Amino acid sequence: MKYAIVGTGARHAMFRDAITTTFEGKAELVGLCDVNGHRLALSAQSVPERGGNGVATYRAEHFGQMISEQKPDAVIVTVPDDLHHEYIVAAMKRGCDVMTEKPMTTDLTRLKAILDAQRETGRKVSVTFNYRYTPARTQIKDILQSGAIGEIVAVDFSWHLDRVHGADYFRRWHRYKERSGGLLVHKSTHHFDLVNWWLGSVPETVSALGRRAFYAPEMADAMGLEGRSDRCHTCPVAARCDLRMDLEKDEKLKALYLDAEDFDGYERDRCVFAADITIEDTMAVQAGYRNGAMLNYTLCAYSPWEGLEIRFHGTKGELVHKHVEVHGVFGGKREKPVDDAMTTMLHMAGEAPRQIDVWTGTGGHGGADPIMLGYLFDASGMDADLYGRSSSHVDGAWSILTGIAANRSIASGGTVNVAAMLNENGIDL
Ligand SMILES: NC(=O)c1ccc[n+]([C@@H]2O[C@H](COP(=O)([O-])OP(=O)(O)OC[C@H]3O[C@@H](n4cnc5c(N)ncnc54)[C@H](O)[C@@H]3O)[C@@H](O)[C@H]2O)c1
């Protein structure tokens, strides 16, 4: 299979390297495309040497030319979220399949454009939901689908982003709702996708609350950071700020962003306390599912630790999973547990709670990325997938609908009926 990648920022490297190294011979990279000539060249130089002129590079305005000249079978989309739909639709209309990063898109208008184009062209869209492939999360699917805890009636799910990872969503394009859909779409698409997949159901009603409590000018003032600038690079109080990002000190970030600024003015290190940020940092969602299950979900982007806690309440017992990825953040530095501290506990009614040996793996996102890449680029070399982990445009759509409805609920104060919302927007799933 021949692939082209559009968007040569941080994330695309995982796909590029998989195609050109691990899956060389099974997959071929034929084109790279980006608005930024510096990042484009940097990516092309990182491809292992091979015969010919290396990988062809194209500026964004020549995306169509890339498709007609290089004839990829599939386009991998790793541009910012609000632009996914443009390339997903353009690639399908030019006869290509698509692999897109999450979230598939950010709002209902863009979603409709993708669904209409998919219906019209019949092309395949895969959303690369790596979290489904984290062995510990796959194990939860295994336990739940075995029926061990009976009918799953309710789920309590909280996700904690620490003050390094969480802060990063407040520095660049993610921090504007119109660009990322806010964290309830950008980040929670992973979490709501997991819930949909674990439950084997889809959301029907959604209500939510959300506010920006921490990444706000008042908080910076309270921390004594008056006189700050609008980015860390030039900030006179950066040395006193635990949330600063030092682009000069990090070789990778410098090469990818600081050295590329002249091309497009993309500043990677904007102040996380800026007044013009439009996304929330604290969110609570309640959702009712088509199969009768109920979800309570919270997301906090300034937690003192990073990880997740989830509890499934079943008619026969409870399943509880906790993952502490980062113990804490001390003076801006993350301290990881010795190993990823994951625990899964099965507590059947009338029995003592039982620790389960957690399935583990190695590689990015708790061992998820290498497994997902295997299924994406060489499915014939993998075991049959017993858990239905690959995600289509339909899964991609459902994974963002909880967040889109939650955004509506935050704005209106009411409960959103998802079917009615889809109906109003002419979307049929
Ligand atoms: N699954 C995961 O765990 C995971 C992790 C990180 C990022 N992501 C997703 O990957 C995507 C990219 O994130 P990132 O961190 O690499 O962002 P980034 O900002 O580092 O990279 C985006 C790239 O797109 C380019 N770009 C911008 N506008 C463009 C246009 N009109 N045409 C072509 N190229 C354009 C930029 O120049 C940049 O090189 C996002 O959708 C994000 O949600 C997913």
CSV table of N, CA and C and ligand atoms in Angstrom, one decimal, residues 6-15 33-37 39-40 58-61 63 77-84 86-87 100-103 128-131 165 168-169 172-174 179 186-187 189-190 256-257 264 266 268 365 369 372, ligand 1:
chain,number,residue,atom,x,y,z
A,6,VAL,N,-0.4,14.1,5.3
A,6,VAL,CA,-0.6,15.5,5.3
A,6,VAL,C,-0.6,16.0,6.8
A,7,GLY,N,0.3,17.0,7.0
A,7,GLY,CA,0.5,17.5,8.4
A,7,GLY,C,1.8,16.8,9.0
A,8,THR,N,2.9,17.6,8.9
A,8,THR,CA,4.2,16.9,9.3
A,8,THR,C,4.7,17.5,10.6
A,9,GLY,N,3.8,17.7,11.6
A,9,GLY,CA,4.1,18.1,12.9
A,9,GLY,C,4.6,17.0,13.8
A,10,ALA,N,4.3,17.2,15.1
A,10,ALA,CA,4.8,16.2,16.1
A,10,ALA,C,4.3,14.8,15.8
A,11,ARG,N,3.0,14.7,15.6
A,11,ARG,CA,2.3,13.4,15.6
A,11,ARG,C,2.7,12.5,14.4
A,12,HIS,N,2.9,13.1,13.2
A,12,HIS,CA,3.0,12.3,12.0
A,12,HIS,C,4.2,11.4,12.0
A,13,ALA,N,5.2,11.7,12.9
A,13,ALA,CA,6.4,11.0,12.8
A,13,ALA,C,6.2,9.5,13.2
A,14,MET,N,5.2,9.2,14.0
A,14,MET,CA,4.9,7.8,14.4
A,14,MET,C,4.5,7.1,13.1
A,15,PHE,N,3.6,7.7,12.3
A,15,PHE,CA,3.2,7.0,11.1
A,15,PHE,C,4.3,6.9,10.1
A,33,CYS,N,3.0,16.3,2.9
A,33,CYS,CA,2.4,17.6,2.6
A,33,CYS,C,2.2,18.4,3.8
A,34,ASP,N,2.5,19.7,3.7
A,34,ASP,CA,2.3,20.6,4.9
A,34,ASP,C,2.3,22.1,4.4
A,35,VAL,N,1.8,23.0,5.2
A,35,VAL,CA,1.9,24.4,4.8
A,35,VAL,C,3.3,24.9,5.1
A,36,ASN,N,4.0,24.3,6.0
A,36,ASN,CA,5.2,24.8,6.5
A,36,ASN,C,6.4,24.1,5.8
A,37,GLY,N,7.1,24.8,5.0
A,37,GLY,CA,8.2,24.2,4.2
A,37,GLY,C,9.4,23.7,5.1
A,39,ARG,N,9.1,22.4,8.3
A,39,ARG,CA,8.7,21.1,8.8
A,39,ARG,C,8.7,20.0,7.8
A,40,LEU,N,8.2,20.4,6.6
A,40,LEU,CA,8.2,19.4,5.5
A,40,LEU,C,9.6,18.9,5.2
A,58,TYR,N,5.2,18.3,-0.8
A,58,TYR,CA,4.3,19.2,-1.5
A,58,TYR,C,3.8,20.2,-0.4
A,59,ARG,N,3.7,21.4,-0.9
A,59,ARG,CA,3.1,22.4,0.0
A,59,ARG,C,1.6,22.2,0.0
A,60,ALA,N,0.9,22.7,1.0
A,60,ALA,CA,-0.6,22.4,1.2
A,60,ALA,C,-1.4,22.7,-0.1
A,61,GLU,N,-1.1,23.8,-0.8
A,61,GLU,CA,-1.9,24.2,-1.9
A,61,GLU,C,-1.7,23.2,-3.1
A,63,PHE,N,-1.8,19.8,-2.6
A,63,PHE,CA,-2.3,18.5,-2.1
A,63,PHE,C,-2.8,17.7,-3.3
A,77,VAL,N,-4.0,11.6,7.8
A,77,VAL,CA,-4.2,13.0,8.1
A,77,VAL,C,-3.8,13.4,9.6
A,78,THR,N,-2.8,14.2,9.7
A,78,THR,CA,-2.2,14.6,11.0
A,78,THR,C,-2.1,16.1,11.1
A,79,VAL,N,-3.0,16.9,10.5
A,79,VAL,CA,-3.1,18.3,10.6
A,79,VAL,C,-3.9,18.7,11.9
A,80,PRO,N,-3.9,19.9,12.3
A,80,PRO,CA,-4.8,20.3,13.4
A,80,PRO,C,-6.2,19.9,13.2
A,81,ASP,N,-6.9,19.7,14.3
A,81,ASP,CA,-8.2,19.0,14.3
A,81,ASP,C,-9.3,19.7,13.4
A,82,ASP,N,-9.3,21.1,13.4
A,82,ASP,CA,-10.3,21.8,12.6
A,82,ASP,C,-10.1,21.6,11.1
A,83,LEU,N,-8.9,21.1,10.7
A,83,LEU,CA,-8.7,20.9,9.2
A,83,LEU,C,-8.8,19.5,8.8
A,84,HIS,N,-9.0,18.6,9.7
A,84,HIS,CA,-9.1,17.1,9.3
A,84,HIS,C,-10.1,16.9,8.2
A,86,GLU,N,-11.2,18.8,5.8
A,86,GLU,CA,-10.8,19.2,4.5
A,86,GLU,C,-10.0,18.1,3.8
A,87,TYR,N,-9.1,17.6,4.5
A,87,TYR,CA,-8.2,16.6,3.8
A,87,TYR,C,-8.9,15.2,3.7
A,100,THR,N,-7.2,8.8,9.7
A,100,THR,CA,-7.1,10.1,10.4
A,100,THR,C,-6.8,10.0,11.8
A,101,GLU,N,-6.0,11.0,12.3
A,101,GLU,CA,-5.8,11.1,13.7
A,101,GLU,C,-7.2,11.6,14.4
A,102,LYS,N,-7.3,11.4,15.7
A,102,LYS,CA,-8.4,11.8,16.4
A,102,LYS,C,-8.3,13.3,16.7
A,103,PRO,N,-9.3,14.0,17.0
A,103,PRO,CA,-10.7,13.6,16.8
A,103,PRO,C,-11.0,13.6,15.3
A,128,THR,N,-7.6,6.6,14.1
A,128,THR,CA,-6.5,5.8,14.7
A,128,THR,C,-6.6,6.0,16.3
A,129,PHE,N,-7.6,5.3,16.8
A,129,PHE,CA,-7.9,5.3,18.3
A,129,PHE,C,-6.9,4.3,19.0
A,130,ASN,N,-5.7,4.9,19.2
A,130,ASN,CA,-4.7,4.0,19.8
A,130,ASN,C,-5.0,3.5,21.2
A,131,TYR,N,-5.9,4.2,22.0
A,131,TYR,CA,-6.1,3.8,23.4
A,131,TYR,C,-6.8,2.5,23.4
A,165,HIS,N,1.4,17.9,30.9
A,165,HIS,CA,0.6,17.4,29.7
A,165,HIS,C,-0.6,18.3,29.6
A,168,ASP,N,-0.1,21.7,28.1
A,168,ASP,CA,0.2,21.8,26.7
A,168,ASP,C,-1.0,22.1,25.8
A,169,TYR,N,-2.2,21.8,26.2
A,169,TYR,CA,-3.4,22.1,25.4
A,169,TYR,C,-3.7,23.5,25.4
A,172,ARG,N,-1.2,26.3,22.2
A,172,ARG,CA,-1.3,26.5,20.8
A,172,ARG,C,-2.7,26.3,20.3
A,173,TRP,N,-2.9,25.8,19.1
A,173,TRP,CA,-4.2,25.8,18.4
A,173,TRP,C,-5.3,25.1,19.3
A,174,HIS,N,-4.9,24.1,20.1
A,174,HIS,CA,-5.9,23.4,20.9
A,174,HIS,C,-6.7,24.3,21.8
A,179,ARG,N,-11.0,25.6,17.0
A,179,ARG,CA,-9.9,24.8,16.3
A,179,ARG,C,-9.8,23.4,16.8
A,186,HIS,N,-11.5,17.3,21.7
A,186,HIS,CA,-10.1,17.0,21.3
A,186,HIS,C,-9.5,15.8,22.1
A,187,LYS,N,-9.7,15.9,23.4
A,187,LYS,CA,-9.1,14.9,24.3
A,187,LYS,C,-10.1,13.8,24.6
A,189,THR,N,-12.5,12.6,23.1
A,189,THR,CA,-12.9,11.7,22.0
A,189,THR,C,-12.3,10.3,22.3
A,190,HIS,N,-11.1,10.3,22.8
A,190,HIS,CA,-10.4,9.0,23.2
A,190,HIS,C,-11.3,8.3,24.2
A,256,LEU,N,11.5,21.5,15.3
A,256,LEU,CA,10.1,21.4,14.8
A,256,LEU,C,9.3,22.7,14.7
A,257,TYR,N,9.5,23.5,15.8
A,257,TYR,CA,8.7,24.7,15.9
A,257,TYR,C,9.4,26.0,15.9
A,264,ASP,N,5.5,30.5,9.1
A,264,ASP,CA,4.0,30.6,9.3
A,264,ASP,C,3.6,31.3,10.6
A,266,TYR,N,3.8,30.2,13.6
A,266,TYR,CA,3.2,29.2,14.6
A,266,TYR,C,4.1,29.2,15.8
A,268,ARG,N,4.7,27.8,19.4
A,268,ARG,CA,4.4,26.6,20.1
A,268,ARG,C,4.3,26.8,21.6
A,365,HIS,N,2.0,5.2,24.4
A,365,HIS,CA,0.6,5.1,24.9
A,365,HIS,C,0.4,3.7,25.6
A,369,ASP,N,0.6,1.9,20.8
A,369,ASP,CA,0.9,2.3,19.4
A,369,ASP,C,1.5,1.2,18.5
A,372,MET,N,-1.4,-1.1,17.4
A,372,MET,CA,-2.3,-0.4,16.5
A,372,MET,C,-1.6,-0.3,15.1
B,1,LIG,N1,-3.7,9.8,19.1
B,1,LIG,C1,-2.9,10.5,19.8
B,1,LIG,O1,-2.5,10.0,20.9
B,1,LIG,C2,-2.4,11.8,19.3
B,1,LIG,C3,-1.3,12.4,19.9
B,1,LIG,C4,-0.9,13.7,19.5
B,1,LIG,C5,-1.6,14.3,18.4
B,1,LIG,N2,-2.7,13.7,17.9
B,1,LIG,C6,-3.5,14.4,16.8
B,1,LIG,O2,-2.6,14.6,15.7
B,1,LIG,C7,-2.9,15.8,15.0
B,1,LIG,C8,-1.7,16.6,14.9
B,1,LIG,O3,-1.2,17.0,16.1
B,1,LIG,P1,0.3,17.5,16.3
B,1,LIG,O4,0.5,17.6,17.8
B,1,LIG,O5,1.2,16.8,15.4
B,1,LIG,O6,0.1,19.1,15.8
B,1,LIG,P2,1.2,20.0,15.2
B,1,LIG,O7,0.7,21.4,15.3
B,1,LIG,O8,2.5,19.7,15.8
B,1,LIG,O9,1.3,19.6,13.7
B,1,LIG,C9,0.3,19.9,12.7
B,1,LIG,C10,1.0,20.1,11.4
B,1,LIG,O10,0.0,20.4,10.4
B,1,LIG,C11,0.5,21.5,9.6
B,1,LIG,N3,-0.6,22.2,9.0
B,1,LIG,C12,-1.3,23.2,9.6
B,1,LIG,N4,-2.2,23.7,8.7
B,1,LIG,C13,-2.1,22.9,7.6
B,1,LIG,C14,-2.8,22.9,6.3
B,1,LIG,N5,-3.8,23.7,6.0
B,1,LIG,N6,-2.4,22.0,5.4
B,1,LIG,C15,-1.4,21.1,5.7
B,1,LIG,N7,-0.7,21.1,6.8
B,1,LIG,C16,-1.1,22.0,7.8
B,1,LIG,C17,1.4,22.3,10.5
B,1,LIG,O11,2.3,23.1,9.8
B,1,LIG,C18,2.0,21.2,11.3
B,1,LIG,O12,3.2,20.8,10.8
B,1,LIG,C19,-4.0,16.4,15.8
B,1,LIG,O13,-5.3,16.1,15.2
B,1,LIG,C20,-4.0,15.7,17.2
B,1,LIG,O14,-5.2,15.6,17.8
B,1,LIG,C21,-3.1,12.5,18.3
